[in-house]
Amino acid sequence: MKCSYISSDASESSEAVLFHGRYLKETNHFIEHGRFQNRHQKWVFFENEPPTNVWKAVSANRSYWNWFNVTATFTQDSDIPIRNNFPQCMPRLKWKSSGENYARGKSKMVVWFVSHCRTSSKRELYVAEMQKYLNVDIFGKCGKQSNCPRDLSTTKPGKCMTDLIEKDYKFYLSFENAICSEYITEKILRVIVGTNVIPVVLGGADYASILPKGSYIDIRDFKSVRELTEHLLHVDRNDTLYNQYISAKYSFHCVSYNTFMCDLCEYLHEHRYQEQLVFDAGAFWSPERRCVNPKNFFTDVAPEIVPKIRFYSNPELFI
């Protein structure tokens, strides 16, 4: 089974045309002139960022919402789910603990690599509250640490990040910039696969269905920021407990595959001659449907930060 793909304009003869949701405005000239020339052609609404991050672009082009007939996003109800950020973890059947003390040599507790300082998830408020009880070293555009490149959007920080946290730190904050269903970023995979570090997660994903049981700490398992930090301090002082978290990770084999182009190709072959119904892209990818208001999210897990949450510029996007 093979597919070819191009970036130039051969739209009339193509079996599918892929539109990046956040760049709809840049393609409006094509949308207005090219739709429905081929009844079987698939117009794919593609987006791997959460709705709160791209809604301004999507909502600004409401006249195009009913022009797509295939979805490709990170959610399972998409026609073509994008799964490259989701680790696939399988238990190692003959795995036995080496007895190594993974805490040995680590002199620092918590590290956070972050490039977006003001987010719809309000993770920055959670971290600020954490810092009342323990030290959090922050790298990237939002921090003062300078060991690694400040621009985390490049590929260079990857090795610097894993080398640094592997050597010095016990906990890594994997805090998402949006609290949306099924949304998870690639940094969690780097930590799970490549380091002797415990990830602390904040987000809307079902982490229990993705990550090895007992290998991570979910802020939703605690009733306050202080309760979470007390647990981190307890694990920091207890090497046996720390090693249990790391051993739980190594008892599984986790990999991630970027199969989107193959999945797209397979979908086109299976639906080649089907004339598909047009759907409402705005309703499908709206923050209201996919995301959670951080005030509601933090009410039971971090009530001390709820009064500090403000929406200044765009309340519907929680910013």
GROMACS .gro file of C-alpha atoms in nm:
model
  319
    1MET     CA    1   0.000   0.000   0.000
    2LYS     CA    2   0.157   0.328  -0.111
    3CYS     CA    3   0.066   0.695  -0.113
    4SER     CA    4   0.244   0.995  -0.255
    5TYR     CA    5   0.211   1.344  -0.114
    6ILE     CA    6   0.310   1.689  -0.238
    7SER     CA    7   0.304   2.043  -0.104
    8SER     CA    8   0.234   2.218  -0.435
    9ASP     CA    9  -0.112   2.280  -0.577
   10ALA     CA   10  -0.237   1.963  -0.743
   11SER     CA   11  -0.561   1.976  -0.551
   12GLU     CA   12  -0.802   1.880  -0.827
   13SER     CA   13  -0.637   1.543  -0.884
   14SER     CA   14  -0.554   1.468  -0.520
   15GLU     CA   15  -0.752   1.219  -0.317
   16ALA     CA   16  -0.704   1.430  -0.006
   17VAL     CA   17  -0.620   1.788   0.084
   18LEU     CA   18  -0.477   1.847   0.432
   19PHE     CA   19  -0.553   2.174   0.612
   20HIS     CA   20  -0.371   2.276   0.930
   21GLY     CA   21  -0.636   2.423   1.158
   22ARG     CA   22  -0.425   2.706   1.296
   23TYR     CA   23  -0.336   2.824   0.943
   24LEU     CA   24  -0.683   2.828   0.784
   25LYS     CA   25  -0.658   3.199   0.708
   26GLU     CA   26  -0.349   3.143   0.494
   27THR     CA   27  -0.539   2.890   0.280
   28ASN     CA   28  -0.870   3.073   0.240
   29HIS     CA   29  -0.805   3.150  -0.127
   30PHE     CA   30  -0.779   2.779  -0.195
   31ILE     CA   31  -1.082   2.685   0.014
   32GLU     CA   32  -1.307   2.938  -0.157
   33HIS     CA   33  -1.227   2.812  -0.507
   34GLY     CA   34  -1.156   2.444  -0.476
   35ARG     CA   35  -1.430   2.268  -0.280
   36PHE     CA   36  -1.649   1.992  -0.422
   37GLN     CA   37  -1.484   1.960  -0.760
   38ASN     CA   38  -1.428   1.595  -0.673
   39ARG     CA   39  -1.713   1.440  -0.470
   40HIS     CA   40  -1.487   1.168  -0.331
   41GLN     CA   41  -1.201   1.399  -0.238
   42LYS     CA   42  -1.121   1.417   0.133
   43TRP     CA   43  -1.070   1.755   0.293
   44VAL     CA   44  -0.888   1.685   0.617
   45PHE     CA   45  -0.905   1.912   0.920
   46PHE     CA   46  -0.564   1.851   1.082
   47GLU     CA   47  -0.454   1.984   1.421
   48ASN     CA   48  -0.216   1.852   1.686
   49GLU     CA   49  -0.247   2.149   1.923
   50PRO     CA   50  -0.535   2.176   2.173
   51PRO     CA   51  -0.840   2.388   2.088
   52THR     CA   52  -0.754   2.663   2.336
   53ASN     CA   53  -0.423   2.722   2.155
   54VAL     CA   54  -0.568   2.748   1.803
   55TRP     CA   55  -0.925   2.864   1.855
   56LYS     CA   56  -0.857   3.223   1.749
   57ALA     CA   57  -0.752   3.102   1.405
   58VAL     CA   58  -1.026   2.843   1.374
   59SER     CA   59  -1.307   3.069   1.497
   60ALA     CA   60  -1.194   3.354   1.272
   61ASN     CA   61  -1.276   3.139   0.969
   62ARG     CA   62  -1.628   3.025   1.056
   63SER     CA   63  -1.740   3.023   0.693
   64TYR     CA   64  -1.512   2.723   0.633
   65TRP     CA   65  -1.631   2.508   0.924
   66ASN     CA   66  -1.865   2.299   0.708
   67TRP     CA   67  -1.618   2.242   0.428
   68PHE     CA   68  -1.426   1.951   0.580
   69ASN     CA   69  -1.525   1.586   0.581
   70VAL     CA   70  -1.235   1.415   0.763
   71THR     CA   71  -1.074   1.490   1.100
   72ALA     CA   72  -0.714   1.425   1.205
   73THR     CA   73  -0.636   1.530   1.562
   74PHE     CA   74  -0.492   1.375   1.880
   75THR     CA   75  -0.838   1.262   2.001
   76GLN     CA   76  -0.963   0.908   1.957
   77ASP     CA   77  -1.291   1.018   1.800
   78SER     CA   78  -1.103   1.163   1.502
   79ASP     CA   79  -1.123   0.978   1.172
   80ILE     CA   80  -0.742   0.960   1.179
   81PRO     CA   81  -0.607   0.993   1.536
   82ILE     CA   82  -0.257   1.144   1.568
   83ARG     CA   83  -0.081   0.924   1.823
   84ASN     CA   84   0.289   1.014   1.793
   85ASN     CA   85   0.301   1.178   2.139
   86PHE     CA   86   0.141   0.879   2.308
   87PRO     CA   87   0.388   0.619   2.434
   88GLN     CA   88   0.290   0.258   2.384
   89CYS     CA   89   0.398   0.068   2.694
   90MET     CA   90   0.413  -0.309   2.729
   91PRO     CA   91   0.524  -0.501   3.041
   92ARG     CA   92   0.862  -0.672   3.027
   93LEU     CA   93   0.767  -1.033   3.103
   94LYS     CA   94   1.103  -1.142   3.245
   95TRP     CA   95   1.204  -0.813   3.400
   96LYS     CA   96   1.370  -0.812   3.743
   97SER     CA   97   1.486  -0.511   3.942
   98SER     CA   98   1.861  -0.455   3.933
   99GLY     CA   99   1.858  -0.325   4.288
  100GLU     CA  100   2.027  -0.004   4.176
  101ASN     CA  101   1.975   0.306   4.386
  102TYR     CA  102   1.857   0.553   4.122
  103ALA     CA  103   1.855   0.837   4.374
  104ARG     CA  104   2.229   0.818   4.433
  105GLY     CA  105   2.414   1.130   4.318
  106LYS     CA  106   2.103   1.341   4.263
  107SER     CA  107   2.136   1.665   4.455
  108LYS     CA  108   1.825   1.855   4.340
  109MET     CA  109   1.454   1.789   4.354
  110VAL     CA  110   1.227   1.946   4.093
  111VAL     CA  111   1.294   2.077   3.743
  112TRP     CA  112   1.064   2.236   3.486
  113PHE     CA  113   1.141   2.308   3.120
  114VAL     CA  114   0.889   2.560   2.987
  115SER     CA  115   0.865   2.802   2.696
  116HIS     CA  116   0.509   2.939   2.734
  117CYS     CA  117   0.483   3.152   3.046
  118ARG     CA  118   0.113   3.241   3.039
  119THR     CA  119  -0.117   2.952   2.960
  120SER     CA  120  -0.483   2.854   2.961
  121SER     CA  121  -0.408   2.571   3.206
  122LYS     CA  122  -0.276   2.821   3.465
  123ARG     CA  123   0.006   2.577   3.540
  124GLU     CA  124   0.225   2.877   3.619
  125LEU     CA  125   0.006   2.952   3.922
  126TYR     CA  126   0.039   2.594   4.043
  127VAL     CA  127   0.418   2.607   4.017
  128ALA     CA  128   0.430   2.942   4.196
  129GLU     CA  129   0.237   2.784   4.483
  130MET     CA  130   0.473   2.485   4.484
  131GLN     CA  131   0.767   2.719   4.528
  132LYS     CA  132   0.636   2.820   4.870
  133TYR     CA  133   0.728   2.473   4.996
  134LEU     CA  134   1.020   2.356   4.783
  135ASN     CA  135   1.259   2.476   4.514
  136VAL     CA  136   1.166   2.439   4.147
  137ASP     CA  137   1.444   2.504   3.894
  138ILE     CA  138   1.292   2.651   3.579
  139PHE     CA  139   1.462   2.636   3.238
  140GLY     CA  140   1.353   2.798   2.912
  141LYS     CA  141   1.197   3.135   2.834
  142CYS     CA  142   1.010   3.143   3.165
  143GLY     CA  143   1.303   3.065   3.393
  144LYS     CA  144   1.631   3.202   3.518
  145GLN     CA  145   1.836   2.886   3.468
  146SER     CA  146   2.063   2.897   3.162
  147ASN     CA  147   2.227   2.555   3.130
  148CYS     CA  148   2.014   2.470   2.824
  149PRO     CA  149   1.892   2.683   2.529
  150ARG     CA  150   1.609   2.915   2.630
  151ASP     CA  151   1.417   2.844   2.309
  152LEU     CA  152   1.267   2.502   2.373
  153SER     CA  153   1.092   2.496   2.035
  154THR     CA  154   1.417   2.390   1.869
  155THR     CA  155   1.552   2.035   1.859
  156LYS     CA  156   1.872   2.125   2.044
  157PRO     CA  157   1.732   2.136   2.401
  158GLY     CA  158   1.626   1.769   2.388
  159LYS     CA  159   1.958   1.607   2.477
  160CYS     CA  160   2.055   1.892   2.708
  161MET     CA  161   1.728   1.847   2.891
  162THR     CA  162   1.753   1.471   2.937
  163ASP     CA  163   2.121   1.482   3.031
  164LEU     CA  164   2.061   1.753   3.289
  165ILE     CA  165   1.763   1.599   3.464
  166GLU     CA  166   1.913   1.249   3.453
  167LYS     CA  167   2.221   1.370   3.638
  168ASP     CA  168   2.083   1.612   3.896
  169TYR     CA  169   1.706   1.590   3.947
  170LYS     CA  170   1.449   1.354   4.096
  171PHE     CA  171   1.123   1.502   3.965
  172TYR     CA  172   1.024   1.657   3.632
  173LEU     CA  173   0.712   1.872   3.597
  174SER     CA  174   0.521   1.759   3.288
  175PHE     CA  175   0.255   2.029   3.310
  176GLU     CA  176   0.046   2.083   2.996
  177ASN     CA  177  -0.030   2.433   2.869
  178ALA     CA  178  -0.397   2.341   2.821
  179ILE     CA  179  -0.632   2.116   3.017
  180CYS     CA  180  -0.796   1.933   2.730
  181SER     CA  181  -0.916   1.578   2.690
  182GLU     CA  182  -0.646   1.338   2.561
  183TYR     CA  183  -0.388   1.616   2.516
  184ILE     CA  184  -0.034   1.513   2.604
  185THR     CA  185   0.299   1.648   2.474
  186GLU     CA  186   0.619   1.475   2.371
  187LYS     CA  187   0.825   1.576   2.676
  188ILE     CA  188   0.661   1.310   2.892
  189LEU     CA  189   0.794   1.041   2.656
  190ARG     CA  190   1.151   1.174   2.691
  191VAL     CA  191   1.123   1.147   3.068
  192ILE     CA  192   0.954   0.806   3.077
  193VAL     CA  193   1.191   0.643   2.828
  194GLY     CA  194   1.521   0.821   2.877
  195THR     CA  195   1.574   0.921   3.241
  196ASN     CA  196   1.578   0.800   3.602
  197VAL     CA  197   1.335   1.077   3.691
  198ILE     CA  198   0.977   1.070   3.819
  199PRO     CA  199   0.736   1.276   3.605
  200VAL     CA  200   0.476   1.485   3.787
  201VAL     CA  201   0.182   1.534   3.550
  202LEU     CA  202  -0.084   1.804   3.519
  203GLY     CA  203  -0.332   1.784   3.235
  204GLY     CA  204  -0.658   1.647   3.102
  205ALA     CA  205  -0.527   1.316   2.966
  206ASP     CA  206  -0.606   0.976   3.113
  207TYR     CA  207  -0.248   0.908   3.220
  208ALA     CA  208  -0.340   0.574   3.376
  209SER     CA  209  -0.420   0.438   3.029
  210ILE     CA  210  -0.095   0.570   2.881
  211LEU     CA  211   0.190   0.546   3.134
  212PRO     CA  212   0.314   0.249   3.340
  213LYS     CA  213   0.127   0.219   3.669
  214GLY     CA  214   0.326   0.356   3.961
  215SER     CA  215   0.581   0.537   3.742
  216TYR     CA  216   0.445   0.892   3.769
  217ILE     CA  217   0.274   1.130   4.011
  218ASP     CA  218  -0.058   1.291   3.908
  219ILE     CA  219  -0.146   1.618   4.079
  220ARG     CA  220  -0.512   1.510   4.066
  221ASP     CA  221  -0.437   1.247   4.331
  222PHE     CA  222  -0.384   1.522   4.590
  223LYS     CA  223  -0.624   1.767   4.752
  224SER     CA  224  -0.393   2.068   4.747
  225VAL     CA  225  -0.061   2.194   4.619
  226ARG     CA  226   0.080   2.164   4.968
  227GLU     CA  227  -0.027   1.800   4.991
  228LEU     CA  228   0.151   1.725   4.663
  229THR     CA  229   0.471   1.898   4.773
  230GLU     CA  230   0.465   1.708   5.102
  231HIS     CA  231   0.452   1.385   4.905
  232LEU     CA  232   0.744   1.494   4.686
  233LEU     CA  233   0.947   1.578   4.996
  234HIS     CA  234   0.860   1.238   5.143
  235VAL     CA  235   0.974   1.055   4.828
  236ASP     CA  236   1.288   1.269   4.818
  237ARG     CA  237   1.382   1.151   5.168
  238ASN     CA  238   1.296   0.787   5.102
  239ASP     CA  239   1.526   0.619   4.848
  240THR     CA  240   1.326   0.295   4.864
  241LEU     CA  241   1.007   0.471   4.760
  242TYR     CA  242   1.189   0.670   4.493
  243ASN     CA  243   1.334   0.351   4.345
  244GLN     CA  244   0.989   0.192   4.339
  245TYR     CA  245   0.869   0.466   4.103
  246ILE     CA  246   1.170   0.424   3.874
  247SER     CA  247   1.149   0.044   3.881
  248ALA     CA  248   0.781   0.063   3.784
  249LYS     CA  249   0.889   0.254   3.476
  250TYR     CA  250   1.164   0.010   3.380
  251SER     CA  251   0.932  -0.288   3.422
  252PHE     CA  252   0.766  -0.167   3.100
  253HIS     CA  253   0.903  -0.110   2.751
  254CYS     CA  254   0.772   0.218   2.611
  255VAL     CA  255   0.806   0.339   2.253
  256SER     CA  256   0.637   0.598   2.035
  257TYR     CA  257   0.581   0.583   1.661
  258ASN     CA  258   0.499   0.865   1.423
  259THR     CA  259   0.264   0.673   1.195
  260PHE     CA  260   0.039   0.957   1.082
  261MET     CA  261   0.129   0.951   0.712
  262CYS     CA  262   0.083   0.574   0.703
  263ASP     CA  263  -0.248   0.605   0.888
  264LEU     CA  264  -0.363   0.872   0.645
  265CYS     CA  265  -0.264   0.658   0.349
  266GLU     CA  266  -0.449   0.357   0.490
  267TYR     CA  267  -0.760   0.565   0.555
  268LEU     CA  268  -0.763   0.697   0.199
  269HIS     CA  269  -0.735   0.347   0.055
  270GLU     CA  270  -1.017   0.217   0.274
  271HIS     CA  271  -1.249   0.512   0.200
  272ARG     CA  272  -1.143   0.590  -0.155
  273TYR     CA  273  -1.486   0.577  -0.317
  274GLN     CA  274  -1.695   0.696  -0.026
  275GLU     CA  275  -1.863   1.033  -0.050
  276GLN     CA  276  -1.840   1.147   0.312
  277LEU     CA  277  -2.065   1.381   0.504
  278VAL     CA  278  -1.945   1.732   0.576
  279PHE     CA  279  -1.906   1.806   0.947
  280ASP     CA  280  -1.883   2.119   1.160
  281ALA     CA  281  -1.513   2.176   1.232
  282GLY     CA  282  -1.586   2.448   1.484
  283ALA     CA  283  -1.816   2.231   1.694
  284PHE     CA  284  -1.575   1.938   1.671
  285TRP     CA  285  -1.268   2.134   1.785
  286SER     CA  286  -1.416   2.389   2.023
  287PRO     CA  287  -1.266   2.457   2.368
  288GLU     CA  288  -1.613   2.413   2.516
  289ARG     CA  289  -1.627   2.053   2.395
  290ARG     CA  290  -1.264   1.948   2.449
  291CYS     CA  291  -1.125   2.151   2.737
  292VAL     CA  292  -1.185   2.224   3.104
  293ASN     CA  293  -1.205   2.559   3.276
  294PRO     CA  294  -0.902   2.566   3.510
  295LYS     CA  295  -1.120   2.703   3.791
  296ASN     CA  296  -1.323   2.383   3.778
  297PHE     CA  297  -1.016   2.164   3.730
  298PHE     CA  298  -0.831   2.301   4.033
  299THR     CA  299  -1.127   2.328   4.272
  300ASP     CA  300  -1.066   1.986   4.428
  301VAL     CA  301  -0.691   1.949   4.367
  302ALA     CA  302  -0.549   2.299   4.424
  303PRO     CA  303  -0.816   2.516   4.587
  304GLU     CA  304  -0.555   2.762   4.714
  305ILE     CA  305  -0.484   2.889   4.361
  306VAL     CA  306  -0.845   2.916   4.238
  307PRO     CA  307  -0.894   3.274   4.371
  308LYS     CA  308  -0.584   3.379   4.177
  309ILE     CA  309  -0.714   3.259   3.839
  310ARG     CA  310  -0.806   3.546   3.610
  311PHE     CA  311  -0.909   3.558   3.245
  312TYR     CA  312  -0.801   3.893   3.106
  313SER     CA  313  -0.794   3.887   2.727
  314ASN     CA  314  -1.014   3.596   2.619
  315PRO     CA  315  -1.229   3.420   2.881
  316GLU     CA  316  -1.356   3.153   2.643
  317LEU     CA  317  -0.994   3.041   2.598
  318PHE     CA  318  -0.921   3.073   2.973
  319ILE     CA  319  -0.659   3.344   2.918
   0.00000   0.00000   0.00000
